[in-house]
Coordinates of C-alpha atoms in Angstrom, one line a residue:
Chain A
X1 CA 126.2 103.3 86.9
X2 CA 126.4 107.2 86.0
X3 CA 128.3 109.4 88.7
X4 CA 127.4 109.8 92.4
X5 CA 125.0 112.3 93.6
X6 CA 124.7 113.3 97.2
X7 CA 121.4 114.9 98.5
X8 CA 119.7 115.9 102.0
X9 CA 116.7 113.7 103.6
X10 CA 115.1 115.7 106.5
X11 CA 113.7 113.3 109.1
X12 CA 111.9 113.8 113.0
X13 CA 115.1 112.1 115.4
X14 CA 112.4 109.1 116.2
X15 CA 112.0 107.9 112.9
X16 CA 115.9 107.8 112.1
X17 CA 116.5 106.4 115.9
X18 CA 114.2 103.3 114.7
X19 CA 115.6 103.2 111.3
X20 CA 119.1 103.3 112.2
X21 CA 118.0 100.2 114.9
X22 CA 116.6 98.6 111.5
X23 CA 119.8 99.4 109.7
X24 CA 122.0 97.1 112.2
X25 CA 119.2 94.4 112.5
X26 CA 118.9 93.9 109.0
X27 CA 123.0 94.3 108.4
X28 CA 122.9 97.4 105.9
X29 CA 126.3 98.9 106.1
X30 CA 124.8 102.5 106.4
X31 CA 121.8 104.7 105.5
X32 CA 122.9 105.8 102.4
X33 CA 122.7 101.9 100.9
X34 CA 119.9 101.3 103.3
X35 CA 117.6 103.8 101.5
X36 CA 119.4 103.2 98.3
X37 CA 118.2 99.3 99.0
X38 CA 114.4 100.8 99.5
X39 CA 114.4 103.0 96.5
X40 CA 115.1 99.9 93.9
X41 CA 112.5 97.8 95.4
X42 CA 110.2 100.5 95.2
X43 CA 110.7 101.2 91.5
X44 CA 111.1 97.0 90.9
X45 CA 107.2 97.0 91.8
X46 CA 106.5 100.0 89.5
X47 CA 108.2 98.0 86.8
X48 CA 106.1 95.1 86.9
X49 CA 103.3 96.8 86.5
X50 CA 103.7 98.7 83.9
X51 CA 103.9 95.4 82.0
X52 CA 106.8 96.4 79.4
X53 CA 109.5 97.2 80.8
X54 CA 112.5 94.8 80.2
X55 CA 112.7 92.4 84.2
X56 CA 114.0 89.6 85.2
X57 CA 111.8 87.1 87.1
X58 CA 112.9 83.8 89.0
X59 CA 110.4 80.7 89.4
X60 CA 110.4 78.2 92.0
X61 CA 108.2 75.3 91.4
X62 CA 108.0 72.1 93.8
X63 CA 106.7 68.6 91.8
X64 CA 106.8 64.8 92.4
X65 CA 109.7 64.0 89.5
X66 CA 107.3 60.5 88.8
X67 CA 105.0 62.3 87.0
X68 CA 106.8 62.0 84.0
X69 CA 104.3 64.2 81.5
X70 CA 105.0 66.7 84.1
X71 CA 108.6 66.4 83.6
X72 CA 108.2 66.2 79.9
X73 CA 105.9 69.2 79.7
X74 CA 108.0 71.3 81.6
X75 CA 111.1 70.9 79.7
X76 CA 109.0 71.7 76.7
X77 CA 108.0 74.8 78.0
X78 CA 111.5 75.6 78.6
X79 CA 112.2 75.0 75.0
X80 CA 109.5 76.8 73.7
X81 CA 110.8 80.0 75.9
X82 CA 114.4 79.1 75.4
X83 CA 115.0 83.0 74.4
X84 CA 113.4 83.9 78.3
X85 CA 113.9 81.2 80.0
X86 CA 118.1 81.6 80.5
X87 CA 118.5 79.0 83.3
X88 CA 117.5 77.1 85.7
X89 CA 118.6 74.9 88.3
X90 CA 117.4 71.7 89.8
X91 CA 117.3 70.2 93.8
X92 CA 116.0 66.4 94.7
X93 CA 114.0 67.4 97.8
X94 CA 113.8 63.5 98.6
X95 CA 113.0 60.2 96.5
X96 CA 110.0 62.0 95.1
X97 CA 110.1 65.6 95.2
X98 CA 111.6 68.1 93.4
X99 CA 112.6 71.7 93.5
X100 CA 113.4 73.9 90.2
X101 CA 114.1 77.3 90.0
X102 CA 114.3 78.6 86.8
X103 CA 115.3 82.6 85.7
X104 CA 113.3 84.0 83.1
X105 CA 114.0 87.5 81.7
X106 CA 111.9 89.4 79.0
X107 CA 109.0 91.9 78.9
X108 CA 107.0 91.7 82.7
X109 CA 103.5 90.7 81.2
X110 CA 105.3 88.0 79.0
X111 CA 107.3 86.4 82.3
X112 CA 103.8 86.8 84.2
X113 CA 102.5 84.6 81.3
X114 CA 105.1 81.8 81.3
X115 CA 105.1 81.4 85.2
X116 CA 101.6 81.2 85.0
X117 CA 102.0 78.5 82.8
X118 CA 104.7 76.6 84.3
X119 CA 102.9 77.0 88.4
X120 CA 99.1 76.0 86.6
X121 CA 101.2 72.7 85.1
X122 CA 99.6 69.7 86.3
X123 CA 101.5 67.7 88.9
X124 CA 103.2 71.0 90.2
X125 CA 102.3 71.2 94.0
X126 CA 103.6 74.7 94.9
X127 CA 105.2 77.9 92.6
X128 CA 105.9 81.3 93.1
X129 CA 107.0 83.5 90.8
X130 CA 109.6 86.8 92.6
X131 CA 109.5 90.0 90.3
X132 CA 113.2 91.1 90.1
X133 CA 114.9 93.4 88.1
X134 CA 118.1 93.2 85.7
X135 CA 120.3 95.6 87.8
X136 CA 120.7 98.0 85.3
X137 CA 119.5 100.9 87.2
Chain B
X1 CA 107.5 114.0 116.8
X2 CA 111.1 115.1 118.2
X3 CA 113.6 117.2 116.4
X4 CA 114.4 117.6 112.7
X5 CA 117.7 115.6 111.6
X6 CA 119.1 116.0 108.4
X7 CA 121.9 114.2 106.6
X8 CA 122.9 113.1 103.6
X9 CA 122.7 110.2 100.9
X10 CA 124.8 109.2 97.9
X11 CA 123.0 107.3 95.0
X12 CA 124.2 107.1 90.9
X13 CA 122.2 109.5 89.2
X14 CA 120.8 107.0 86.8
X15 CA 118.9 105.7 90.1
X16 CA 118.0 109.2 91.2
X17 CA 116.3 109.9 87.9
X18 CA 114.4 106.6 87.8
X19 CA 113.2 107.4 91.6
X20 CA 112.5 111.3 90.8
X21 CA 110.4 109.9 87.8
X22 CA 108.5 107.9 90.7
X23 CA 107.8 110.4 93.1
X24 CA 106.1 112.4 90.3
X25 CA 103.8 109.7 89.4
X26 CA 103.1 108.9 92.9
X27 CA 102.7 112.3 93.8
X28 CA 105.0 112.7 96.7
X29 CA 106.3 116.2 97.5
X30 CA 109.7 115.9 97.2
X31 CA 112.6 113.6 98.0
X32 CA 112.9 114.1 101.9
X33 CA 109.1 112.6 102.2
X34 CA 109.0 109.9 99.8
X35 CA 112.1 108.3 101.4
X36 CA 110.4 108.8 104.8
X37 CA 107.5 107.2 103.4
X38 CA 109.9 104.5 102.7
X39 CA 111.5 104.1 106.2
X40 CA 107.7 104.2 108.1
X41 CA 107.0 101.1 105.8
X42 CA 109.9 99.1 106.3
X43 CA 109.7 99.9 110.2
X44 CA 106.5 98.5 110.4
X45 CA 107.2 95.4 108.4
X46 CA 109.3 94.8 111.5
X47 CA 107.3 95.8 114.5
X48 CA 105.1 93.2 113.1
X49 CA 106.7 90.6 112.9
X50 CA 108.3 91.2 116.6
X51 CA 104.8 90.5 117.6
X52 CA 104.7 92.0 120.9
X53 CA 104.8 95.8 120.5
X54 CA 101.5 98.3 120.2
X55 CA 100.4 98.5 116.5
X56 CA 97.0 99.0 114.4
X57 CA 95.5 96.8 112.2
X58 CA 92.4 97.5 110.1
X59 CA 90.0 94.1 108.7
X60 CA 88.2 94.2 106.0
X61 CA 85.1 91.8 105.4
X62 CA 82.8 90.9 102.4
X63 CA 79.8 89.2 103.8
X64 CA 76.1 88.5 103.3
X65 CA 73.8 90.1 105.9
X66 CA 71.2 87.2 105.4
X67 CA 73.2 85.2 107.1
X68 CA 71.7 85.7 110.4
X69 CA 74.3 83.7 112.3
X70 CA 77.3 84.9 111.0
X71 CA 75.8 89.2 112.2
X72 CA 75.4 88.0 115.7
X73 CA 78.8 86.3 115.6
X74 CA 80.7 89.5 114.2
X75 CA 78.8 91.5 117.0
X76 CA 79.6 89.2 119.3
X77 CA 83.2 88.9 118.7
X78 CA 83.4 92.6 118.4
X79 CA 82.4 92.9 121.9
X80 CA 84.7 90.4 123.1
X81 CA 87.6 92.2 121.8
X82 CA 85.9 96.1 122.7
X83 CA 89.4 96.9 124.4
X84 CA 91.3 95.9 120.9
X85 CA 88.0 96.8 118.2
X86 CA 87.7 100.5 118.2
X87 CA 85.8 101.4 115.6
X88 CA 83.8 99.8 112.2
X89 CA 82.1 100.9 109.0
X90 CA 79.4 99.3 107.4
X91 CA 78.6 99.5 103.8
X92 CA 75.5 98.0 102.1
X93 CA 77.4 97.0 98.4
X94 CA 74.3 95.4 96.8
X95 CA 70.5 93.7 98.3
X96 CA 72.4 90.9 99.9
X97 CA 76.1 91.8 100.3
X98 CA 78.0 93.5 102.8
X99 CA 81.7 95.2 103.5
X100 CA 82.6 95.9 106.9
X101 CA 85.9 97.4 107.9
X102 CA 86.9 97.5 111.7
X103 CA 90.0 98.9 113.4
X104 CA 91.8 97.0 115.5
X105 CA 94.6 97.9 117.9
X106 CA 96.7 95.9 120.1
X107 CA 99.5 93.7 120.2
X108 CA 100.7 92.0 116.5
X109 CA 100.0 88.7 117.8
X110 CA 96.6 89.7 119.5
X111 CA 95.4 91.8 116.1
X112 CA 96.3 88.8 114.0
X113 CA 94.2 86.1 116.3
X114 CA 91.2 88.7 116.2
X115 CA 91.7 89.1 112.1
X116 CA 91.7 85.2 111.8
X117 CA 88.8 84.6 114.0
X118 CA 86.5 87.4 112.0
X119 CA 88.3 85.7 108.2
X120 CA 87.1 82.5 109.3
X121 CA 83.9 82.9 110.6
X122 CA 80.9 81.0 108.7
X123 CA 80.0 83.6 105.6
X124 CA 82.4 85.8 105.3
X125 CA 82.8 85.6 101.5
X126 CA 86.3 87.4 101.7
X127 CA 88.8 89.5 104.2
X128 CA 91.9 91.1 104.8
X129 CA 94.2 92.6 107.7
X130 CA 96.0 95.8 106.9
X131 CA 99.0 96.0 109.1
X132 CA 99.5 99.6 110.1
X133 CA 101.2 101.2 113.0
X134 CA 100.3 104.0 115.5
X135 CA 101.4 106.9 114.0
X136 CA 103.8 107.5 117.0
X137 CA 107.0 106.7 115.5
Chain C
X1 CA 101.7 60.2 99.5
X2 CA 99.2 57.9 101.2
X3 CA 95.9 56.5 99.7
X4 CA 93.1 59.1 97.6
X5 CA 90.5 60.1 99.3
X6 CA 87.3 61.6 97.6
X7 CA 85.0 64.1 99.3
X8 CA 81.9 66.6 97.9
X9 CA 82.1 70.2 97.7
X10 CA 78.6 72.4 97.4
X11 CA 79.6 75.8 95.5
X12 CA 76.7 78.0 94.1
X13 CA 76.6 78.3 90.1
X14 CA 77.8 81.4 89.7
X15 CA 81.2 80.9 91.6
X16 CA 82.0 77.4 89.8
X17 CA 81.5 78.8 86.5
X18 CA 84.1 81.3 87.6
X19 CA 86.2 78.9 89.0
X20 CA 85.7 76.9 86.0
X21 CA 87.0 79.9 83.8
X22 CA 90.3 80.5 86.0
X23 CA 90.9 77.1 85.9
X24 CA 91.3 77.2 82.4
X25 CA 92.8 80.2 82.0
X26 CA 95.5 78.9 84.5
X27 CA 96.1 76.0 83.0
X28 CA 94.9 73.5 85.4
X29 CA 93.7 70.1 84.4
X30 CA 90.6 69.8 86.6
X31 CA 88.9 71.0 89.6
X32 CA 90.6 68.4 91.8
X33 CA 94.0 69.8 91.0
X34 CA 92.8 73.4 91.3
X35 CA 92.0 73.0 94.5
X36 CA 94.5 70.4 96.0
X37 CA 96.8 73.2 94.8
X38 CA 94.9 75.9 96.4
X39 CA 95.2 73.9 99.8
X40 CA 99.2 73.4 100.0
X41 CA 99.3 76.9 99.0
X42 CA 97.0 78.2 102.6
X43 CA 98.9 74.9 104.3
X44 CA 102.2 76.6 103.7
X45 CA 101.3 79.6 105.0
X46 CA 100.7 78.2 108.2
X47 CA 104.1 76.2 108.2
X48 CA 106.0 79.3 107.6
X49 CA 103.8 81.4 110.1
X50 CA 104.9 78.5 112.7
X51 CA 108.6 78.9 112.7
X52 CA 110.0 75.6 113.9
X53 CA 108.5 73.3 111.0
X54 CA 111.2 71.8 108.3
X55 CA 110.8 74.2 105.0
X56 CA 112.0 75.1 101.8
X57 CA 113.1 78.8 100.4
X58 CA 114.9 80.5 97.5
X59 CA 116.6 83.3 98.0
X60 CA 116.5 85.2 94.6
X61 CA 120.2 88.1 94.6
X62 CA 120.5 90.8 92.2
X63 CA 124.0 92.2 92.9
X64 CA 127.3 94.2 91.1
X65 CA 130.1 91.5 90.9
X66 CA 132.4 93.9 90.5
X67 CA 132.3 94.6 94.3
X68 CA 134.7 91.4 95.5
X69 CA 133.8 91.9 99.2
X70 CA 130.4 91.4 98.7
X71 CA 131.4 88.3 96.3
X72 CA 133.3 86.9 99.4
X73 CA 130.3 87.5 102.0
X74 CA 128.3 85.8 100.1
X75 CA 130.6 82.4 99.3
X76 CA 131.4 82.9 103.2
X77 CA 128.0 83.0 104.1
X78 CA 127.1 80.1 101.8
X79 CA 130.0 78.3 103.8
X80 CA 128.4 78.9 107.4
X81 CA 125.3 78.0 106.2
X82 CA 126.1 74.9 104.1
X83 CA 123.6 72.5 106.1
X84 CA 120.8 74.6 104.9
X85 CA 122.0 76.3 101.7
X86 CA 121.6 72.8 99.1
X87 CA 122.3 74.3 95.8
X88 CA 123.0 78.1 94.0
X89 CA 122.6 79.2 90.8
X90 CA 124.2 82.0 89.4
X91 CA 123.4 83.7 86.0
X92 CA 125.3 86.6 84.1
X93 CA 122.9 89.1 83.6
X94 CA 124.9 91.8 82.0
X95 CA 128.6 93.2 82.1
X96 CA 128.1 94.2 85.9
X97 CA 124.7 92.6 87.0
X98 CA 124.4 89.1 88.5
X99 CA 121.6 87.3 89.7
X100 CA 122.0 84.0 91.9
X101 CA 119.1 82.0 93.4
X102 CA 120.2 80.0 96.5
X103 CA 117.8 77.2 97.4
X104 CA 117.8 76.5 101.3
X105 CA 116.1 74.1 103.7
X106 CA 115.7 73.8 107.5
X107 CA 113.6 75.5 110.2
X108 CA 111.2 78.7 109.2
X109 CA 113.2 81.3 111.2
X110 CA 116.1 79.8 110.4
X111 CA 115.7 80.6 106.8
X112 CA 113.8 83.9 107.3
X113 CA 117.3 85.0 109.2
X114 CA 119.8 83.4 106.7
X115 CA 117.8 85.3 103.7
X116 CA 117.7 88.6 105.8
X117 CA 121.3 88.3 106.0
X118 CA 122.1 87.9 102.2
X119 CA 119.6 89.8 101.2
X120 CA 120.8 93.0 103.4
X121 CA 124.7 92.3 102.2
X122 CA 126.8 95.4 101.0
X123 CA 126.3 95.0 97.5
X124 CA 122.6 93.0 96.8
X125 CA 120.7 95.6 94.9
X126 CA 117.4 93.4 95.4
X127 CA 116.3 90.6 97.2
X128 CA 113.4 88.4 97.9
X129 CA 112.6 85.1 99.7
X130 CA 110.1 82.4 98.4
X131 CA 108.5 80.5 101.0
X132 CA 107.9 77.2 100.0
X133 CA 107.5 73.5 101.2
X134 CA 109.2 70.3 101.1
X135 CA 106.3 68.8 98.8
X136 CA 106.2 65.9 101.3
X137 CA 102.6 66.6 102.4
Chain D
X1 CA 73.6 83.3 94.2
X2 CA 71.8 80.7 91.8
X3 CA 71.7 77.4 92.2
X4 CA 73.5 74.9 94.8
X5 CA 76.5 72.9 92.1
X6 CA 78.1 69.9 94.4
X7 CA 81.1 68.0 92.8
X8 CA 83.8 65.8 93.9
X9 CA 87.0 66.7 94.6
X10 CA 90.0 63.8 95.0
X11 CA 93.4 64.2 97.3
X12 CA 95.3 61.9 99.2
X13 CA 95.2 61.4 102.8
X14 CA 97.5 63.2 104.6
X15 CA 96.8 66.6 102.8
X16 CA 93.6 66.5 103.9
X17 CA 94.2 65.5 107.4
X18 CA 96.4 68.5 107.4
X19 CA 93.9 70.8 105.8
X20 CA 91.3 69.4 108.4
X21 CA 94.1 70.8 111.1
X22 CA 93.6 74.6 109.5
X23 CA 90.0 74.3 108.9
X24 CA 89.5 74.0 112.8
X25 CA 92.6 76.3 113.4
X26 CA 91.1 79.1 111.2
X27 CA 87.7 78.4 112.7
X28 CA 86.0 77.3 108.9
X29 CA 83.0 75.1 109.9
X30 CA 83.7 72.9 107.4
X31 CA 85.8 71.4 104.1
X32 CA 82.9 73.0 101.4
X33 CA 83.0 76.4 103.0
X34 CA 87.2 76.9 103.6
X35 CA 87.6 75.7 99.7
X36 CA 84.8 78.1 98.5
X37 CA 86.9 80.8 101.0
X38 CA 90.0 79.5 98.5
X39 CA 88.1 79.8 95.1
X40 CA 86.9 82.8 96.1
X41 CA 90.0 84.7 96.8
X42 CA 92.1 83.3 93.8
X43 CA 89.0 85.1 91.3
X44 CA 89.5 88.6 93.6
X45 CA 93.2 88.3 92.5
X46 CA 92.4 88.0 88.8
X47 CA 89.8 90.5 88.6
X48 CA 92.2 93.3 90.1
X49 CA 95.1 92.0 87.7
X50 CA 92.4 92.5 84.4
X51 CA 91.8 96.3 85.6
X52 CA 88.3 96.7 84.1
X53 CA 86.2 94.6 86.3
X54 CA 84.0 96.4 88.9
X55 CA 85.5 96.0 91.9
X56 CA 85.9 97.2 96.3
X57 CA 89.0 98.6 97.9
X58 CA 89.7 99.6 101.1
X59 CA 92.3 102.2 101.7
X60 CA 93.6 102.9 105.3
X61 CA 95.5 106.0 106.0
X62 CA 97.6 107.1 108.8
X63 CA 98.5 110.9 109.0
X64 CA 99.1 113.5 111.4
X65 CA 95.7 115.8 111.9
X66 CA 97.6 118.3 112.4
X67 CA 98.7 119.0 108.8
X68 CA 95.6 120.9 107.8
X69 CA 97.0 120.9 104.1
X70 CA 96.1 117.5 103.9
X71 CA 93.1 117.1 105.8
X72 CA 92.3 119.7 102.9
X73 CA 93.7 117.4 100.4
X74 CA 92.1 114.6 101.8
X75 CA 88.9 116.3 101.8
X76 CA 89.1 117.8 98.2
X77 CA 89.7 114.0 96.3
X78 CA 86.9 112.7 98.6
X79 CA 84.7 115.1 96.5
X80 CA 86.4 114.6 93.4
X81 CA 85.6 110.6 93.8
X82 CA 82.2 111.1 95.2
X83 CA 81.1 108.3 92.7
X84 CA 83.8 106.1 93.8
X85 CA 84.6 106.9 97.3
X86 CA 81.6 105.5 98.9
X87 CA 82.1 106.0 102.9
X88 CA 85.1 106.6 105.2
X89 CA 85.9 105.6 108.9
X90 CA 88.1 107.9 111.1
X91 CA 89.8 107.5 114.2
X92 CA 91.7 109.7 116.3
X93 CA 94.5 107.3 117.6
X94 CA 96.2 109.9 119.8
X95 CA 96.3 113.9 120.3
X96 CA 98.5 113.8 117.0
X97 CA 97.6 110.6 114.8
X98 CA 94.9 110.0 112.7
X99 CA 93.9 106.8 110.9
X100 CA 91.1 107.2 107.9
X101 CA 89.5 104.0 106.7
X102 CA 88.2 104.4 102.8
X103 CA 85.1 102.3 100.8
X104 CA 85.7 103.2 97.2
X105 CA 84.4 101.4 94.2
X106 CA 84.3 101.3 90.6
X107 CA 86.9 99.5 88.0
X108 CA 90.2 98.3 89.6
X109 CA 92.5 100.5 87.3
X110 CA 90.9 104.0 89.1
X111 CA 90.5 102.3 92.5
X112 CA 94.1 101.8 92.2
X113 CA 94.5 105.2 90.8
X114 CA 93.0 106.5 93.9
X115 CA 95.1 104.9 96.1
X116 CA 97.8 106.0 95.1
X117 CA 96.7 109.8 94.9
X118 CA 95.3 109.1 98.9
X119 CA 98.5 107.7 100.1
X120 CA 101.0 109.5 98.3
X121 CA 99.3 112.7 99.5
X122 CA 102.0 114.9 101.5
X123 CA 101.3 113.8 105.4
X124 CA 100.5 110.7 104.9
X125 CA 102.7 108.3 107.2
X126 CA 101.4 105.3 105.9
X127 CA 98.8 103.7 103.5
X128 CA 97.3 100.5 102.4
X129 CA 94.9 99.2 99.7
X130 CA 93.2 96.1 100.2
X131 CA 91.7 94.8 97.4
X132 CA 88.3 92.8 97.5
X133 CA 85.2 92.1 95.4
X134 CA 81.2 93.3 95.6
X135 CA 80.3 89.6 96.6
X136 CA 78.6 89.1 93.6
X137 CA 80.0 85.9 92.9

């Protein structure tokens, strides 16, 4: 984590009035770890675009489990990505449906390419991929 | 705008550097702004979602002007809402397509009906609300 | 699912042939599964726009499990919520960093608010929700 | 626009009747033209993401016209992009507040590029881009 540095943010009484109001809604213990919380997800999106940075991504997909190519395919996929792919975890929605989330960490253009892959999957009804990072910095 | 507050923040310096490195490439002044920058958008994120409070929303829509119809329906709609539209651009992009950009102010709720109503209407090709805020705060 | 019903579609050239490109590009195995999946995407949307409707998230975590209290907040939490919160993965992600993906059902803003209050907890370094469905329709 | 293409598409019953329910809540006039809206926007997305594809933005600014730096600033890349930078829109939202609505054009990489300079420029309180296409296709 490196060693603490403490700095001065100059800000109009209104704007810190709201933000501190933001601060209690959204249960931040304080500003410092408030802004802290903005600053990561700011450089998060700068990450993914820069395409080769080291990320970690997660990938919900929702699919009717009778499709069994679908089933078959996907676990393929996790094989062939075995060395991104690190987990993933699996929810019966109801006698048909089925949620999986998986975590996939590597380089951001080569995570963009496997959820692609996984979402575009026939039989898959609904995926989103969330760009995340590894907590490192 | 109020009175100037200042206080401080704490952060590891290995996320200072990282967001330093950002405020370069993104061209913000100095710390103090980017991080207002920061607040303003996270604030607003709220007020619309609330629904109820005075914000400003801009739409933009791709459209072709041959489409007699779907001219008088913007116009129409646009005078409708004249308390909420207060402004638009036009912009001839080619022979046959159009992009028209209005500003829209009012309540969340109010903005968002007006934004779906102008998205859907027969011939727009594509559009998008902007959620933006008043400046005020 | 109900029985398969078949309707037409008119598209000019140009944007079928560019459909007909993503499509592949994507992944997907025809145009009827292109665009079935493009309609649950705009169909959930709505659902999550609504509020009251029975939905599915994932709450994607990024934290420092070094920091117990926030390690107890977050089992606690998982605790109060255990009629929504089905299932959790968690995933080492280095010496320090963690990553857990909770996967939770119920009503819209009841899920928006459980995720706003793990993803503001002392200690989450990012957070994000995934707005998803139940795959029933 | 070329030639009229009409094809089949196949889902089962009840995700049409509930994409029949958005059609009329979005106002579409019917099934061919809300799916076309669909196509349409999922090709914007990829042409941004490939960066050399010639493309429209819209960028909305709010800033305070009192900062004549900026006004300056704003002024100055205006010129610099005159080949990009197509038209602007500006509103005076109160005696302080300004919001600035701009057309640019050219490859997605510099409209983004653009963007960034626009809303990172010192004064800005907040800034959007939308991304959109010439309606070409």
């Amino acid at each position: 984590m490196g060693e603490i540095h403490r700095f001065g943010i100059a800000t109009d009484s209104k704007l810190l009035e709201n933000f501190d109001r933001l601060i209690e809604q959204k249960g931040y213990s304080n500003r410092s770890e408030a802004l802290r919380y903005l600053i990561r997800a700011s450089l998060i999106d700068v990450k993914w675009e820069d395409g080769e940075e080291d990320v970690v991504g997660t990938v919900t997909l929702v699919y009717n489990h009778h499709d069994r190519d679908l089933s078959d395919k996907l676990a393929d996929h996790q094989h062939v990505y075995h060395n991104q792919i690190i987990s993933a975890l699996h929810v019966h929605l109801d006698a048909h449906n089925c949620l999986e989330v998986l975590v996939i960490r590597g380089r951001a253009w080569e995570i963009k390419k496997i959820a692609d892959e996984l979402i575009g999957a026939k039989g898959v009804t609904h995926g989103k991929l969330v760009k995340t990072a590894t907590g490192k910095d």
